[in-house]
Structures are given as structure tokens and as C-alpha cells.
Amino acid sequence: MKRVITYGTFDLLHYGHINLLRRAKEQGDYLVVALSTDEFNWKEKHKKCYFSYEQRKQLLEAIRYVDLVIPEQNWEQKAKDIKEYHIDTFVMGDDWAGKFDFLRDEGCEVIYFNRTPEISSSQIKHDFREGISECSDMPYPSNQRRQKMRLFIWGTGRLVGKVVGKHIDIECVEGFIDNDTSKKEYMGKRVYSPNEMLEMEYDAICVANLYAGEIYGQCQSIGIDLRKVIFLYNNCAMQDMNRDYGFVETVLGREYAEIVKKRYHVVRGVEADGDLFLGEETGEYYSNDYVRIKSFELAVKEIRKRKIAGAVAEVGVFRGEFAQYINRAFPDSTCYLFDTFEGFDANEALDELKRGNCTNAFVEAYKQTNIGMVLDKMKHLDKIVIKQGFFPESLDGLEDVFIFVSLDVDFENSIYEGLKYFYPRVLEGGFIFVHDYNSDLAGVEKAVDRYESEQRVRLCKMPLCDANGTLVIMK
């Protein structure tokens, strides 16, 4: 008896699923379906099913092509399943082409089937959510086009976390693109190199990172059709890189298309004199966060003018983009860098998700860092003190006074604990920058309000109009 196995979620069962199961059964005599559990879908694939695992299992068991349904609980179980169930042939859709070739080492045939192009569970969910119907009065024929839309996202970093789950459903993403060829999988989807996209069929590529200019040139160089590329960030220099906002609206919807279109403005730079630390070496992150970094430079000027001395710190370092400027600005100050360097605390992230203050994709995106990546950006390494762990436990009895602190931890309780510790220890004339105060991370503003209320203090606050609505607090 020849045994075949396939894997999947099989939510909102449709004729594309039936085609896959029929073709899988034709490869042998006995078909095993490994069905993703609800926990696996949520924690690893970042998707929530319409039907529960037991309901999906009942539906599959009622299909004549299926002989056995087993749970899929992790990515690594495939080799074990092949041995345990004596599998001869492994079958998956062609969106995973090449990903599971290693299973041939288990003595198993690996086959990738073409997907049924005009139907998917992702599109069904998307259409339900958008309320699309054949009598839609939208200005573009989006009902027909979106059903066939193959969407890829270029990027695997923090900006993806701001887009996926809020503006683009992970179910609608075919895969991700990255120049780092060591990355094979992200958010449960395959990661492709730019050159691989030359052989792929797709409707749109959304660029969700801060390297729009470089990617624009790379697309021109290797022959990716720029008419199908949408730049979600850094899309404006003196001329918008996005060529057709009708196309952007068709892919992303009218509301998000307007956000992308209006995201950037040409800002006249300040021509300040005096003791400024930036000089000519502004760094690549400068143009992406001009208002915050330039405001920080002017705050540093004020601190130097007052001749106050103390330590500096950032809580929530991520990859060190802003911390590098803190370290440069205060070469004689101890610079404490607080972060897990592994992502958010799981319990706090879950609490923020339940409150609707962030998305699961956002949480996932901030795992992509490490200490080495941060230290590579620091100019005065002898002044760096790494405080790894969850704040405030990572303080570990630290007592110091501060002249500048950046709080960039995104979640309510961590921001609150940061203010509770640092504000009393900031010297008069010093500053605290609270990142994301005026943003979609609602917990940040709540934390500041809570601190003022519970500690019965009125902070001297000034909000900035930078990309993420930083709040400046002066002591």
C-alpha cells in the first residue's frame, strides 16, 4: 500500500482544497492529512481560524479522499510523521516549492502541486471582511481582481509588524522577500530572494522597510516590474516612487492607499548654530526619522549648555537605530541599554493583544534583533552597559542619575515602569523621550496618563510630529 501525506489548515473548506486532496489521493492508496491545530495556527502561523480544529477535522473526515486526519502541532514534526505513518509521498502546494526537499533524505517522494488559482481561504475571509459583492460600487473592479491577487511583502523587519494584521491580513500574503538568503521562513510563510521573484507570478509586491531607494534601484537593475511594486514607506523623495495610486487602492483598499500617499512631506531642515553633535556624519537612519533625531540634537544642545552631567539610557533598543545617536551625543556618559534582545515579554504581549493595542504580526517583527547587531552601531563601546532582560527586573539594583532617557518599549506597563523608575532620577534640565506616544500603540499614551494620575505629578510635555509621535518630557 502506497501512503501519501499532506499538511494544511483547511479552514473554510472550498473546491481548491478538494482539488488538492483528490490529486494527493491519486498519488497512492492511503491519504493522511496533518491538520494544523488552533494553537499552532495562532502561535506559529499568526492566523485565527473561522472553524475550530475539531470542526475542521470533521469536515476532512467526511471527504472520500481522506483516510486519516492527524494533528499538526509544530513545523518540525514532518520527518517524524513520515517514519511513524510509513509515508511514501509528501504533497504540498507550489507556494512551498523547494521548502521540503530535505524530506527526500527520509526516502520520501516530494511533490508540489499547482494551486487552484482563483480561490483561497484567505480570499474568502478577505471578501467577507470587506463586504465585497458582485454589485460592488467601488471605482475599480476589485472583486474580480482581488480574488486572483497574489501579494508578496518585501521585508522581514519591524515595519512588517506595523502593516501585517492592521492593513494587510497575513492570510492575503503569499510570501516575503529579503536580500538575506539565510532567511527561509517568516510568519509561517516562505521567504524568497529578489532574483527568485523573476520566475514567480504575482500581482503586487509591497515594500515594507526603510530601504525604498535601494530597492527601487535593485528592481530596475534585475528587471522586476516597478508598475507592480508598492512602496509603503520612504515612497517620496522629490518624486513619489509609487506610479499608480489607482493600482495601490485596488491592492490595499482606499483607506490605506491614502495613508501611504500622504505619509511623507518635504520638511525644511533647521539651520541651528552652536554645540551640535551630528555634524556631517548623520547616519543612514537620520533621513528615516529626521524630526525625532534633529529634536534630540537640539535637546542635547540644551543639556550641554546647562553643563549637567549624568548617565543616559534607552529602554527598548531593538536594533540600536536611535541608541547609536544617544551614544554619539554623550561620549563621556555611561549609556545603559535595556532590552531582552529577543522580543517582547510573552505575557505583556498577550495582554496588549487582548486589549487591541497591537497586532500579533507587530509582536513577531520585534524578535528580529540581537546584541551584536546593536553593538556594531555604537561609536563609544567603552561607555555601553548592556542590561539584558525584562524591565524593570533588568535594573538589578541599578542606582544612577540621568540626563537623557529614551523609552521605546511600545507597551503600557513597560512604559509606566520606565517612567516610575527614571523620572525621579532624571536631573533638572534633563529630558525623557517617549516614543510612539501619538501612534496606533494605544498603551503608550495610557501609560503616561496613568503615571501622572497615580503619582500625582504634572509632567512638562511636548509632543513631536515625528513618524511615531514622540513625546518629549523635560524635567
XYZ file of C-alpha atoms in Angstrom:
475
model
C 0.000 0.000 0.000
C 1.390 3.409 -1.030
C 0.837 6.104 1.604
C 0.610 9.851 0.936
C 0.646 12.791 3.377
C -0.188 16.486 3.087
C -0.370 19.359 5.568
C -2.571 22.398 5.977
C -5.174 24.396 7.895
C -8.138 23.656 5.592
C -10.290 26.434 7.038
C -13.430 27.476 5.126
C -13.210 24.327 3.008
C -13.577 25.069 -0.727
C -13.131 23.393 -4.095
C -9.430 24.310 -4.208
C -8.927 22.136 -1.125
C -10.908 19.328 -2.749
C -8.726 19.515 -5.860
C -5.584 19.233 -3.723
C -6.929 16.280 -1.733
C -8.138 14.482 -4.869
C -4.777 14.897 -6.605
C -2.935 13.838 -3.429
C -5.007 10.651 -3.167
C -4.256 9.876 -6.833
C -0.570 9.567 -5.849
C -1.233 6.488 -3.716
C -3.732 4.284 -1.884
C -3.964 5.880 1.568
C -4.059 9.643 2.299
C -3.035 11.116 5.656
C -3.876 14.787 6.280
C -1.909 16.581 9.004
C -4.307 19.313 10.121
C -2.888 22.413 11.844
C -4.197 22.791 15.390
C -5.700 26.055 16.601
C -2.700 26.632 18.901
C -0.185 26.033 16.101
C -2.066 28.364 13.754
C -2.133 31.158 16.328
C 1.370 30.893 17.789
C 3.351 29.985 14.680
C 1.295 30.871 11.602
C -0.244 34.020 13.121
C -3.722 33.213 11.896
C -7.032 32.613 13.618
C -9.342 30.049 12.042
C -13.043 30.528 11.473
C -13.690 26.856 12.348
C -12.085 25.113 15.318
C -9.685 22.199 14.921
C -12.401 19.639 15.764
C -14.830 21.180 13.260
C -12.206 21.224 10.506
C -11.279 17.634 11.358
C -14.920 16.532 10.995
C -15.150 18.184 7.589
C -11.977 16.496 6.339
C -13.013 13.092 7.646
C -16.244 13.376 5.629
C -14.277 13.688 2.349
C -13.903 10.405 0.488
C -10.301 11.053 -0.488
C -9.130 11.333 3.161
C -8.296 8.171 5.127
C -6.760 9.627 8.307
C -6.532 13.065 9.952
C -3.724 13.740 12.441
C -2.803 16.997 14.280
C -0.020 19.255 13.030
C 1.454 20.850 16.163
C 4.836 22.176 15.021
C 6.958 22.780 11.920
C 9.497 20.079 12.812
C 7.197 17.035 13.005
C 7.189 16.174 9.291
C 10.205 13.844 9.312
C 8.797 12.071 12.377
C 5.369 11.702 10.719
C 6.932 10.165 7.601
C 8.563 7.452 9.708
C 5.631 6.870 12.050
C 2.994 6.553 9.310
C 5.268 4.850 6.746
C 4.764 7.627 4.189
C 5.925 7.164 0.599
C 4.893 10.518 -0.910
C 4.763 14.030 0.596
C 2.462 16.537 -1.168
C 2.182 20.342 -0.765
C 1.076 23.352 -2.818
C 3.619 25.009 -5.101
C 3.792 28.104 -2.888
C 6.109 25.918 -0.746
C 8.164 24.710 -3.727
C 11.641 23.640 -2.640
C 10.964 24.171 1.047
C 10.557 20.496 1.916
C 13.032 18.906 -0.487
C 15.052 17.757 2.540
C 12.363 15.135 3.206
C 13.712 13.170 0.250
C 16.554 12.216 2.590
C 13.912 10.265 4.542
C 13.300 8.118 1.459
C 10.105 10.007 0.653
C 8.971 11.350 -2.722
C 8.210 15.118 -2.557
C 5.631 16.638 -4.929
C 4.451 20.265 -5.205
C 1.052 20.799 -6.861
C -0.058 23.985 -8.594
C -2.695 25.751 -6.548
C -6.201 26.335 -7.873
C -5.521 29.970 -8.850
C -8.889 31.660 -8.446
C -9.814 30.527 -4.923
C -8.302 30.503 -1.421
C -9.474 30.630 2.193
C -7.531 33.865 2.549
C -9.528 35.485 -0.236
C -12.839 34.225 1.154
C -12.023 35.746 4.558
C -10.844 38.961 2.911
C -14.019 39.278 0.848
C -16.240 38.646 3.862
C -14.350 41.289 5.806
C -14.522 43.845 3.025
C -18.160 43.077 2.270
C -17.350 42.691 -1.429
C -20.156 41.550 -3.729
C -20.800 41.392 -7.437
C -22.771 44.634 -7.192
C -19.895 46.484 -5.502
C -19.818 50.200 -6.332
C -16.050 50.506 -5.811
C -14.282 52.554 -8.507
C -12.124 49.575 -9.594
C -13.221 46.021 -10.440
C -11.644 44.871 -7.163
C -13.966 41.914 -6.575
C -12.679 40.085 -9.615
C -9.081 41.257 -9.305
C -8.671 40.672 -5.552
C -9.881 37.115 -5.819
C -6.872 36.423 -8.051
C -4.418 38.694 -6.227
C -1.024 37.193 -5.388
C 0.634 39.553 -2.901
C 4.219 39.469 -1.617
C 5.822 41.691 1.037
C 9.438 42.825 0.672
C 10.843 42.948 4.187
C 11.042 40.838 7.339
C 11.542 43.537 9.976
C 9.636 45.788 12.347
C 7.716 47.731 9.696
C 6.109 44.496 8.534
C 4.700 44.284 12.053
C 3.080 47.692 11.590
C 1.455 46.615 8.315
C 0.502 42.939 8.630
C -2.507 42.399 10.836
C -3.591 46.034 10.639
C -3.662 46.976 6.956
C -2.845 43.647 5.283
C -4.117 40.300 6.579
C -1.405 37.638 6.848
C -3.847 35.311 5.075
C -3.544 37.501 1.977
C 0.268 37.278 1.837
C 1.761 34.625 -0.446
C 5.277 35.075 0.909
C 8.033 37.513 1.875
C 11.107 38.828 0.034
C 14.508 39.556 1.569
C 18.054 40.039 0.290
C 19.314 37.927 3.197
C 19.292 34.443 1.674
C 19.716 32.794 5.081
C 16.106 33.677 5.871
C 13.883 30.826 4.724
C 10.635 31.455 6.585
C 8.853 34.377 8.241
C 5.450 34.467 9.923
C 4.758 30.978 8.638
C 5.401 31.981 5.013
C 8.307 31.246 2.699
C 10.964 33.944 2.198
C 12.125 34.440 -1.416
C 15.192 36.221 -2.766
C 14.587 39.132 -5.200
C 16.000 37.065 -8.064
C 13.559 34.235 -7.340
C 10.715 36.699 -7.922
C 11.746 36.921 -11.574
C 10.356 33.393 -12.013
C 7.231 33.968 -9.877
C 3.770 35.020 -10.962
C 2.346 37.754 -8.767
C 0.059 40.766 -8.840
C 1.828 43.091 -6.405
C 4.895 43.464 -4.198
C 4.545 45.711 -1.135
C 7.863 47.072 0.147
C 7.643 47.391 3.954
C 11.083 48.569 5.054
C 13.185 51.732 5.138
C 15.286 50.991 2.044
C 12.871 52.060 -0.667
C 15.529 53.892 -2.686
C 17.880 50.911 -2.760
C 15.063 48.500 -3.590
C 13.776 50.790 -6.334
C 17.228 50.673 -7.944
C 17.525 46.919 -7.401
C 14.190 46.344 -9.128
C 15.369 48.382 -12.095
C 18.675 46.505 -12.163
C 17.342 42.928 -12.109
C 14.149 43.557 -14.061
C 11.303 43.484 -11.515
C 8.309 45.363 -12.946
C 8.056 48.582 -10.896
C 4.452 49.005 -12.010
C 3.624 46.118 -9.661
C 5.695 47.410 -6.731
C 4.105 49.473 -3.934
C 6.409 51.348 -1.554
C 4.667 51.626 1.818
C 7.447 53.685 3.448
C 10.026 56.146 2.106
C 7.995 56.310 -1.086
C 8.726 60.018 -1.546
C 11.982 61.716 -2.369
C 11.267 64.709 -4.577
C 9.002 62.434 -6.588
C 6.768 59.641 -5.307
C 8.124 56.179 -6.215
C 4.608 54.768 -6.477
C 3.465 55.289 -10.040
C -0.245 54.475 -9.987
C -2.373 55.063 -6.880
C -5.326 53.513 -8.644
C -3.351 50.257 -8.568
C -2.340 50.854 -4.925
C -6.010 51.326 -3.998
C -7.007 48.159 -5.853
C -4.448 46.114 -3.920
C -4.681 47.727 -0.490
C -8.044 49.472 -0.395
C -8.835 53.178 -0.488
C -8.171 53.970 3.178
C -4.652 52.523 3.397
C -3.754 53.842 -0.072
C -4.485 57.365 1.189
C -2.259 56.782 4.237
C 0.647 55.699 2.023
C 0.081 58.602 -0.372
C 0.067 61.244 2.383
C 2.697 59.667 4.676
C 5.645 61.852 3.606
C 6.089 65.607 3.375
C 9.094 67.623 2.310
C 10.361 69.298 5.506
C 12.733 72.269 5.549
C 15.598 71.351 7.860
C 16.503 73.513 10.853
C 19.705 75.565 10.412
C 20.750 75.756 14.054
C 24.077 77.055 15.317
C 26.011 76.157 18.429
C 27.147 72.939 20.044
C 25.588 70.337 17.734
C 26.842 66.761 17.800
C 25.675 65.375 14.450
C 27.969 67.219 12.078
C 28.309 65.647 8.647
C 28.027 62.046 9.897
C 24.267 61.827 10.186
C 23.978 58.070 9.575
C 21.547 56.170 7.363
C 18.711 56.238 9.931
C 18.718 60.053 10.030
C 16.596 60.569 6.917
C 14.066 57.990 8.089
C 13.470 59.691 11.448
C 14.582 63.267 10.819
C 12.226 65.103 13.198
C 12.981 62.937 16.235
C 16.753 62.840 15.687
C 17.041 66.557 14.955
C 14.864 67.371 18.006
C 17.138 65.133 20.059
C 20.187 67.017 18.785
C 18.663 70.305 19.949
C 17.782 68.766 23.333
C 21.429 67.661 23.662
C 22.475 71.238 22.943
C 20.325 72.413 25.882
C 21.772 69.763 28.219
C 25.317 70.748 27.276
C 24.533 74.426 27.734
C 23.372 73.708 31.303
C 26.563 71.702 31.938
C 24.710 68.905 33.707
C 26.367 65.506 33.887
C 24.928 62.041 34.367
C 24.178 58.750 32.681
C 21.978 58.168 29.631
C 19.751 55.211 28.788
C 17.359 53.663 26.338
C 14.715 51.122 27.316
C 13.621 49.228 24.204
C 16.715 49.282 21.999
C 15.615 46.851 19.251
C 18.447 47.124 16.684
C 20.087 50.240 18.112
C 18.974 52.726 15.456
C 18.255 55.511 17.978
C 20.648 54.304 20.696
C 23.593 54.974 18.372
C 22.764 58.703 18.427
C 22.492 58.724 22.229
C 25.921 57.111 22.480
C 27.418 59.597 19.992
C 25.866 62.625 21.681
C 27.190 61.792 25.151
C 30.690 60.298 24.707
C 31.553 60.822 28.397
C 28.325 59.358 29.834
C 27.614 55.759 30.765
C 24.997 54.533 28.293
C 22.657 51.847 29.648
C 20.840 49.814 27.007
C 17.831 47.872 28.323
C 16.263 45.179 26.136
C 15.596 41.444 26.029
C 17.227 41.443 22.570
C 14.811 38.565 21.892
C 11.417 40.288 21.607
C 8.618 41.264 23.959
C 7.658 39.547 27.193
C 5.075 36.932 26.146
C 2.598 37.740 28.930
C 2.720 41.501 28.357
C 2.393 40.994 24.594
C -0.644 38.759 25.115
C -2.213 41.376 27.382
C -1.657 44.119 24.775
C -3.116 41.884 22.056
C -6.231 41.254 24.143
C -6.673 44.997 24.649
C -6.334 45.614 20.918
C -3.251 47.815 21.417
C -1.154 45.941 18.825
C -1.225 43.040 16.369
C 0.399 39.621 16.544
C 2.495 40.454 13.476
C 3.861 43.503 15.310
C 4.944 41.300 18.221
C 6.607 38.829 15.857
C 8.521 41.523 13.951
C 10.375 42.743 17.050
C 12.070 39.387 17.617
C 14.477 40.110 14.767
C 17.443 41.505 16.725
C 20.495 40.563 18.801
C 23.163 42.267 20.937
C 25.847 42.049 18.242
C 23.619 43.913 15.778
C 23.266 46.733 18.331
C 26.922 46.963 19.352
C 28.029 47.216 15.717
C 26.327 50.635 15.591
C 27.913 52.088 18.751
C 30.769 54.588 18.447
C 31.862 54.635 22.118
C 31.716 50.982 23.107
C 33.605 51.594 26.365
C 30.587 53.546 27.644
C 27.978 50.902 26.778
C 26.403 48.820 29.543
C 24.045 46.112 28.274
C 21.125 45.372 30.634
C 19.536 42.309 29.082
C 16.186 41.037 30.333
C 12.661 42.233 31.008
C 12.345 45.703 32.504
C 12.237 46.567 35.429
C 13.777 43.246 36.603
C 16.796 44.001 34.390
C 17.643 47.022 36.585
C 19.172 44.564 39.034
C 19.533 47.193 41.782
C 20.911 49.913 39.486
C 21.133 53.354 41.081
C 22.299 56.293 38.978
C 21.200 59.754 37.863
C 20.340 60.551 34.270
C 20.414 63.465 31.859
C 18.638 61.735 28.959
C 16.399 58.669 28.685
C 14.584 57.172 25.688
C 11.556 54.964 26.447
C 10.679 52.893 23.372
C 9.070 49.718 24.736
C 5.686 50.128 22.995
C 3.506 48.560 25.723
C 1.614 50.240 28.547
C 3.056 48.531 31.617
C 6.673 48.761 30.442
C 6.321 52.474 29.631
C 4.715 53.052 33.034
C 7.515 51.194 34.849
C 10.079 53.168 32.846
C 8.601 56.500 33.928
C 8.249 55.276 37.504
C 11.950 54.447 37.711
C 13.593 57.104 35.550
C 11.583 60.298 36.037
C 12.607 60.761 39.699
C 16.237 60.058 38.725
C 16.422 62.491 35.791
C 18.283 65.642 36.783
C 16.702 69.063 36.384
C 17.226 70.174 32.796
C 17.285 66.592 31.523
C 14.898 65.012 29.012
C 12.864 61.831 28.540
C 11.721 60.921 25.021
C 8.689 58.595 24.985
C 8.424 57.010 21.535
C 5.058 56.034 19.943
C 3.055 58.364 22.219
C 0.857 59.526 19.328
C 0.610 56.290 17.346
C -1.591 53.224 16.990
C 0.149 51.702 20.048
C -2.562 52.997 22.362
C -0.952 51.663 25.532
C 1.872 54.230 25.398
C -0.338 57.292 25.906
C -2.357 55.402 28.536
C 0.857 54.713 30.457
C 1.795 58.403 30.598
C -1.713 59.381 31.712
C -1.663 56.629 34.345
C 1.714 57.768 35.671
C 0.528 61.346 36.063
C -2.664 60.204 37.786
C -1.188 57.620 40.157
C 1.961 59.577 41.024
C 0.060 62.883 41.238
C 2.588 64.704 39.112
C 2.082 67.057 36.156
C 4.756 66.343 33.563
C 6.174 69.102 31.371
C 5.233 67.560 27.999
C 5.720 68.499 24.378
C 4.566 66.134 21.585
C 6.603 65.955 18.373
C 5.236 65.471 14.862
C 7.799 62.785 14.016
C 6.924 59.487 12.342
C 5.741 57.818 15.561
C 4.531 60.758 17.638
C 7.312 61.039 20.220
C 6.509 62.794 23.492
C 9.261 64.999 24.958
C 9.268 65.344 28.754
C 11.557 67.952 30.276
C 12.475 67.794 33.948
